[in-house]
Structures are given as structure tokens and as C-alpha cells.
Amino acid sequence: MQGADLQQTTAADEEASGWRAPRSSAWSLPEVRWALTATGLFIVGGLVQLAAAPPWLYWTLYLACYVTGGWEPGWAGLKALRDHTLDVDLLMVAAAIGAAAIGQVFDGALLIVIFATSGALEAVATKRTEDSVRGLLDLAPETATRTTDSGREEVVDTAVLEVGDVLMIRPGERIGGDGVVIDGASEVDQASITGEPLPVDKAAGDEVFAGTVNGTGTLRVQVQRPAAETVIARIVAMVSEASASKAKLQLVIEKIEQRYSISMVVVTVALFVIPLLLGADLQSTLLRAMTFMIVASPCALVLSTMPPLLSAIANAGRHGVLVKSAVALEKLGTVTHVAVDKTGTLTEGSPRLMHIRTVPGAAVDDAELIALAAAVEHPSEHPLARAIVTAARDAGLTLHPAEDFASTPGYGVRGRVDDDLVEVGSPILLTDDHDVAHDVVGELERTGHTAVVVQVNGTVAGVLGLTDQVRDAAADMVTALTSLIGTQPILLTGDNPRAAAALAAEVGITEISAGLLPQDKVEAVRELEARGAKVMLVGDGVNDAPAMAAATVGVAMGRAGSDLALDTADVVITRDDLSTIPAVIALSRRARGLVIANLMIAATFITLLVAWDLIGHLPLPLGVAGHEGSTIIVGLNGLRLLRDAAWPFAQTV
């Protein structure tokens, strides 16, 4: 059906180039203009015909209606035919021409008008979906004030900003790029990116995002990412990619559509030829055959699937959930079990260093232990690594650069600091002969801390104890998921069993698997799926990525997530709001329900109209109205999910 496929504007390209497509109203769409023109010609033609004007006059008006309303779908159908594809648009235009050929020019013009109006309504609906995606771009300002080395200020397009540029952000202005505050203090409204309801205090060293709103202070911000790689640009790109994808059901329908269309043409020809051979008159036979071709066309079936799914993707994007494809959205609705990581997922992912325990006889003291550990952890993006580095900096320690850095997921990191080989990682590093270190690890873990072992030149030098805070929405998420999918979430973590048990008890999880390496998480997911479960894996780190890939659906925490986790995941929670996880599952189920309802509506209309035409006498105008009406109904029904009210649990998000 004309306009049924979402024509994606490359929003990410607009952001990268600095050019933005001008916002236009629905009336500026070509489909709308042609439909209005065809409708006007049809009405005037009808009035002229009623006034008993010469036939050539209203015929001219009706034929002009044919041209204005039918040339675009007709031309698209001919191009598809050249590619050996039978397009239903071409069949509709052929039926209208056939009606005119037997003198039923009014009926043919009516078909063209309703067909063009249906296409225009689909184009308007598609534009609404596109605008909901492109509207994200409006969060970022088009210009920013850049300061030069000489201290002079200049207003430049945000698209030309480069890493290292320094921006002057005055009170009330939107921040022009992702960066770090180098001078000044203010509060910044980050609700558009992180969902935080209150402004966040920002000072030197704090990160800020493009599109967020500065408060009462003045900030100098050094740009850290080019325009095309800002958080908001990545959000737009990911939503656009998701909207451009096709669901599995849609692909099946498109594959069936070609065979169905060919069969429909064969039956139409048979309905025309066989009665003629049996002595039927030409006009009534051709009219019935054309009516059959119209009412049997699968336009409504084709349009049944994508509007609900694309609307749900756009709605989720507005609420901080990036669903990367229509296939992923479909899978979300089938989830029966949810497995969650601990650090950075159920917890804030920003642990704090609380205990420093050097072992007796170690060649380093507490300060040296932290300095060496932080030097090696500095290149790592793991939350525990950031906590150790932060503690060292807060203590005013000097960090020497680490060479030969290497990271092994599930074990830890290693590197050479000056002349020392330093290894920092999980208690797996300990061998059986390290009794004192084992005792320290056990003591820390019993009190709910995460233990990190530090080895210097192959000898255990000390153990660090870190704690993390549970996210506010973690317990509510567990309750909501248990109620929604009927099974309680499962905790899969590389952390120690004691720390995992303490957190699980706090959020209400009873099934725990702790001390897992990346391959162990993959095995746990596969065991669940071998029992018939559809598993969603929620995580944030490099060690979660393999399990995400193995799961039915992988979900990454957007702010704390590693690049590998974000790339591997099917869904990204951009605001790290756990309450959106049950919400997006419920939204997916609503979308699946609308798809099924649309398919039933479309199939019912086609069956009734075809049976009426074959058994009785279905007037062509009524057949046209029924066919196009069902197409409009399923299209608009799917777009209901664009509304904010369609977001489940809206009161908690």
C-alpha cells in the first residue's frame, strides 16, 4: 500500500552534517496535496454530472482526478513491475482504469479518491512517527559560543565543534556538546538525557551532555565528542535504525504478499474469462472481476504489523529505552525469564573504596598499594576500576602511567608500573597458599563488600574492599517483573556469593548464581533456554556481552554500560532507570496484541468482502470503501502506541 513503508530521514546524518530538515506540516506532504487535488476534481465532476452538463466535461474532470490521484502509485507500481514485483498499488490503478473502460468512470474515480486519501493518511501517520524520532534532535542547540585561544568568543554551528574546543555556557542556555566542565559551577537540568527530575550540580571535572539546560551559573566546557557522537546523536541514530528494521512477522507477510498477489490476479482473470465463455455480458463480468481484485488486495494485511511496532519503538525512545530493531521489540514480548547482573545494573555502578588491607610482609604500604592499583586500573572502564582511581586521586596520590596493559574479563587487569608488574582482580587470583589474603577476603565478603586482590611482581600485596549502592528502583523492578512475566528475576554475577546474597535479599531476589566468569553466565543463559525459557539478560559490562549475545534479548544500561555491551545489546536503557524494563516488556506485549488485532481486522474485511463479491453482488463503491476503510483502520489502530498514555506504568517512570 502506498505510504506503508516508513521512509526514514537520516537523522544521524543531519546531526553530523549540521543540516536539519525543515519541519513541515502534514499539508506539505505530496501525498496529501495529490489526494486533496483528486478529491476536489472528483467533487466538482460529481456536481457537474448532477447538473446534467455535457458528458465530455465531467469525463474530463474525472480523468484529471485519475491522473492527480493515481499517477504516483501507478508509476511506483510500474517500477516495481520492472523489478519483477507485483505491487498492489498497480492493481488498484488498473482496476480504476478498467472501470472507466466500461463506462463506470464515476466508480473508478471514487476508487482513486479513496485510494489516494488512504495513502495520504498513511503518509501523515508515518510523518508523526518520523517526527517523534527527529524531535530528539531539537534538544540540541544549533549554535554554541566557542572561545578561542586568545579569549575571544565566536558563535559557531554545533556541527563543526571538534574535540578540545572550549564552550562558554551562560545561564539558561542549552549545552552545545558533550564535554567536561573545566571552569565554573552551576546546576544542569539533565532530564532529557538521564531522566533525573532535579537539576544536577556541576563543577570542574563533571561531565555534561549536549541538549541539557544550564541553570544559574556560567560554565566553561571542553568538548569531548564530535557532534555526530554525542549521546543525543547516538540516541537518534539508534532509534532511526530500529525504525528502519523489519519485524520477522512483517518479513513473512511480505514474502507471502507476492504469491498472494499473483494468485489474486489469476483468480481475477478467471472471474473475467470463464463467465464470458459461458455467455455472460462484458460489463457486469468485468465489474465483478475488478471488484474482486480490489477487495482481495492485501493492503490492510501488509499495514497490520509495522505501525504498532514502529510506534512502540518511538514511544520507548521518548522514555529512555532504545530498542534497536523491530525484531528486538517482537522478542521483548516473548520474554519469560529475566537474568540481571549486579554491579552497574542492580547497583549504581559507582562503588566506593572503603577498606585497604595490606598483607603482613608486603613491600608496599597502604598509599603505595592504592597508587599502584589505580595506575593499572586507570585505562579500565569497569566501575570498580573507576572507584579505585577516584580514591587515589582523592588521596592526592601521584599515578604513574602503566605499560603493557591487559584486561581479562572475569579475572582483572595487569600492567607494568615503573619496574613492577601489578595485577588487580578478583579473588580468583589467589592460590591456596595465600591463607592471610583468603582470611581478609572472607572477612570483607561476609560484610557485603566486594574484594579486589592486588599482586605486585607475582606476590599478593593487599586486598581492597569496595561497596556499591543499590539503585532506588531495583526492588520495584523485581516486583513488577515477577507480576508481569510470572517468574522472579535471576541474579547472575561475578561477585562473591556473600555480597550477591546481601544485595539479593535487599531487592527481593531468591535465585542467585555468584562468582561467575563470562562463560559461566553464557552457560546459565543457555541452560534456561534449553528448558524452553525466553531469557532477557540485563547487564552493563564487557563480561556481560557474551551472555547478552546468547540471550533471547540483551539489555544494556546506557550510562554505565561498556561500549561492547552497548553494541551487543538489543535494547539500551539510556537513563539507567530500571523501572523502564518491565514497562518496555509490557509495551511490546501491547504492540504484539495490536498486530494480532490488526491481522484479524484485515482478514475479516477481506474474507467478508470477497465472499460477498463471489456469492452475491458487491457494488464497486462499497467494495472500495470497505477495502480502503480497513486499511485506514489498521494503520490508525497501530499508531495509538505513539501516545504517552500508551507507555505502561507511566506513573512510575
PDB file of N, CA and C in Angstrom, residues 4 31 35 45 91 97 103 141-142 156 163 212 261 334 351 382 390 398 497-499 561 590-591 593 629 632 638:
ATOM      1  N   ALA A   4       2.997   2.836   3.065  1.00  0.00           N
ATOM      2  CA  ALA A   4       3.026   1.924   4.192  1.00  0.00           C
ATOM      3  C   ALA A   4       4.421   1.753   4.765  1.00  0.00           C
ATOM      4  N   GLU A  31       1.753  13.427  -0.875  1.00  0.00           N
ATOM      5  CA  GLU A  31       0.603  12.523  -0.883  1.00  0.00           C
ATOM      6  C   GLU A  31      -0.674  13.254  -0.481  1.00  0.00           C
ATOM      7  N   ALA A  35      -3.857  13.960  -2.977  1.00  0.00           N
ATOM      8  CA  ALA A  35      -5.158  13.440  -2.533  1.00  0.00           C
ATOM      9  C   ALA A  35      -6.199  14.550  -2.480  1.00  0.00           C
ATOM     10  N   GLY A  45     -16.479  17.211 -10.475  1.00  0.00           N
ATOM     11  CA  GLY A  45     -17.010  16.352 -11.537  1.00  0.00           C
ATOM     12  C   GLY A  45     -18.376  15.816 -11.199  1.00  0.00           C
ATOM     13  N   LEU A  91      -2.325  -2.664  -9.138  1.00  0.00           N
ATOM     14  CA  LEU A  91      -3.598  -3.360  -9.320  1.00  0.00           C
ATOM     15  C   LEU A  91      -4.776  -2.418  -9.067  1.00  0.00           C
ATOM     16  N   ILE A  97      -8.835   2.090 -14.042  1.00  0.00           N
ATOM     17  CA  ILE A  97      -8.830   2.283 -15.499  1.00  0.00           C
ATOM     18  C   ILE A  97      -9.826   1.344 -16.161  1.00  0.00           C
ATOM     19  N   GLY A 103     -17.195   2.372 -18.998  1.00  0.00           N
ATOM     20  CA  GLY A 103     -18.144   3.454 -18.789  1.00  0.00           C
ATOM     21  C   GLY A 103     -18.425   3.787 -17.349  1.00  0.00           C
ATOM     22  N   PRO A 141      21.098  22.403  20.741  1.00  0.00           N
ATOM     23  CA  PRO A 141      21.046  23.702  20.055  1.00  0.00           C
ATOM     24  C   PRO A 141      21.792  23.653  18.729  1.00  0.00           C
ATOM     25  N   GLU A 142      21.429  24.536  17.826  1.00  0.00           N
ATOM     26  CA  GLU A 142      22.085  24.573  16.519  1.00  0.00           C
ATOM     27  C   GLU A 142      23.391  25.348  16.567  1.00  0.00           C
ATOM     28  N   VAL A 156      29.297  29.592  16.708  1.00  0.00           N
ATOM     29  CA  VAL A 156      29.526  28.641  15.617  1.00  0.00           C
ATOM     30  C   VAL A 156      28.420  27.597  15.609  1.00  0.00           C
ATOM     31  N   VAL A 163      36.713  17.987  19.101  1.00  0.00           N
ATOM     32  CA  VAL A 163      37.197  17.606  20.426  1.00  0.00           C
ATOM     33  C   VAL A 163      38.289  18.584  20.851  1.00  0.00           C
ATOM     34  N   THR A 212      21.258  19.409  27.221  1.00  0.00           N
ATOM     35  CA  THR A 212      20.814  19.684  28.583  1.00  0.00           C
ATOM     36  C   THR A 212      20.861  21.190  28.844  1.00  0.00           C
ATOM     37  N   SER A 261      -0.522 -11.992  -4.283  1.00  0.00           N
ATOM     38  CA  SER A 261      -0.904 -11.042  -5.335  1.00  0.00           C
ATOM     39  C   SER A 261      -1.004 -11.734  -6.690  1.00  0.00           C
ATOM     40  N   THR A 334       8.055 -11.795  24.169  1.00  0.00           N
ATOM     41  CA  THR A 334       8.053 -13.242  24.408  1.00  0.00           C
ATOM     42  C   THR A 334       8.846 -13.635  25.650  1.00  0.00           C
ATOM     43  N   PRO A 351      30.846   2.145  42.845  1.00  0.00           N
ATOM     44  CA  PRO A 351      31.236   1.719  44.191  1.00  0.00           C
ATOM     45  C   PRO A 351      32.299   2.641  44.781  1.00  0.00           C
ATOM     46  N   HIS A 382      35.804  -0.424  33.949  1.00  0.00           N
ATOM     47  CA  HIS A 382      34.969  -1.127  34.912  1.00  0.00           C
ATOM     48  C   HIS A 382      34.659  -0.219  36.105  1.00  0.00           C
ATOM     49  N   THR A 390      39.439   6.891  41.581  1.00  0.00           N
ATOM     50  CA  THR A 390      38.881   8.049  42.288  1.00  0.00           C
ATOM     51  C   THR A 390      39.438   8.154  43.701  1.00  0.00           C
ATOM     52  N   THR A 398      50.065  10.399  43.400  1.00  0.00           N
ATOM     53  CA  THR A 398      50.561  10.533  42.023  1.00  0.00           C
ATOM     54  C   THR A 398      50.479   9.181  41.327  1.00  0.00           C
ATOM     55  N   PRO A 497      29.592 -14.769  46.544  1.00  0.00           N
ATOM     56  CA  PRO A 497      28.246 -15.195  46.959  1.00  0.00           C
ATOM     57  C   PRO A 497      27.679 -14.396  48.121  1.00  0.00           C
ATOM     58  N   ARG A 498      28.528 -13.969  49.068  1.00  0.00           N
ATOM     59  CA  ARG A 498      28.010 -13.241  50.224  1.00  0.00           C
ATOM     60  C   ARG A 498      27.483 -11.874  49.816  1.00  0.00           C
ATOM     61  N   ALA A 499      28.284 -11.148  49.011  1.00  0.00           N
ATOM     62  CA  ALA A 499      27.846  -9.828  48.549  1.00  0.00           C
ATOM     63  C   ALA A 499      26.591  -9.957  47.686  1.00  0.00           C
ATOM     64  N   GLY A 561      27.115   1.423  30.943  1.00  0.00           N
ATOM     65  CA  GLY A 561      27.488   0.305  30.089  1.00  0.00           C
ATOM     66  C   GLY A 561      28.772   0.520  29.317  1.00  0.00           C
ATOM     67  N   ARG A 590       1.782  -5.139  24.304  1.00  0.00           N
ATOM     68  CA  ARG A 590       0.657  -4.375  23.749  1.00  0.00           C
ATOM     69  C   ARG A 590       0.791  -4.258  22.238  1.00  0.00           C
ATOM     70  N   ALA A 591       2.029  -4.038  21.763  1.00  0.00           N
ATOM     71  CA  ALA A 591       2.248  -3.936  20.323  1.00  0.00           C
ATOM     72  C   ALA A 591       1.913  -5.257  19.631  1.00  0.00           C
ATOM     73  N   GLY A 593      -0.175  -7.453  20.698  1.00  0.00           N
ATOM     74  CA  GLY A 593      -1.629  -7.583  20.730  1.00  0.00           C
ATOM     75  C   GLY A 593      -2.294  -6.773  19.632  1.00  0.00           C
ATOM     76  N   GLY A 629     -11.171   1.386   3.801  1.00  0.00           N
ATOM     77  CA  GLY A 629     -11.511   1.659   5.190  1.00  0.00           C
ATOM     78  C   GLY A 629     -10.777   0.737   6.143  1.00  0.00           C
ATOM     79  N   ILE A 632      -7.169   1.914   6.494  1.00  0.00           N
ATOM     80  CA  ILE A 632      -7.039   3.085   7.363  1.00  0.00           C
ATOM     81  C   ILE A 632      -7.214   2.685   8.832  1.00  0.00           C
ATOM     82  N   GLY A 638      -2.672   0.992  14.889  1.00  0.00           N
ATOM     83  CA  GLY A 638      -1.285   0.772  15.282  1.00  0.00           C
ATOM     84  C   GLY A 638      -0.627   2.010  15.837  1.00  0.00           C
TER      85      GLY A 638
END
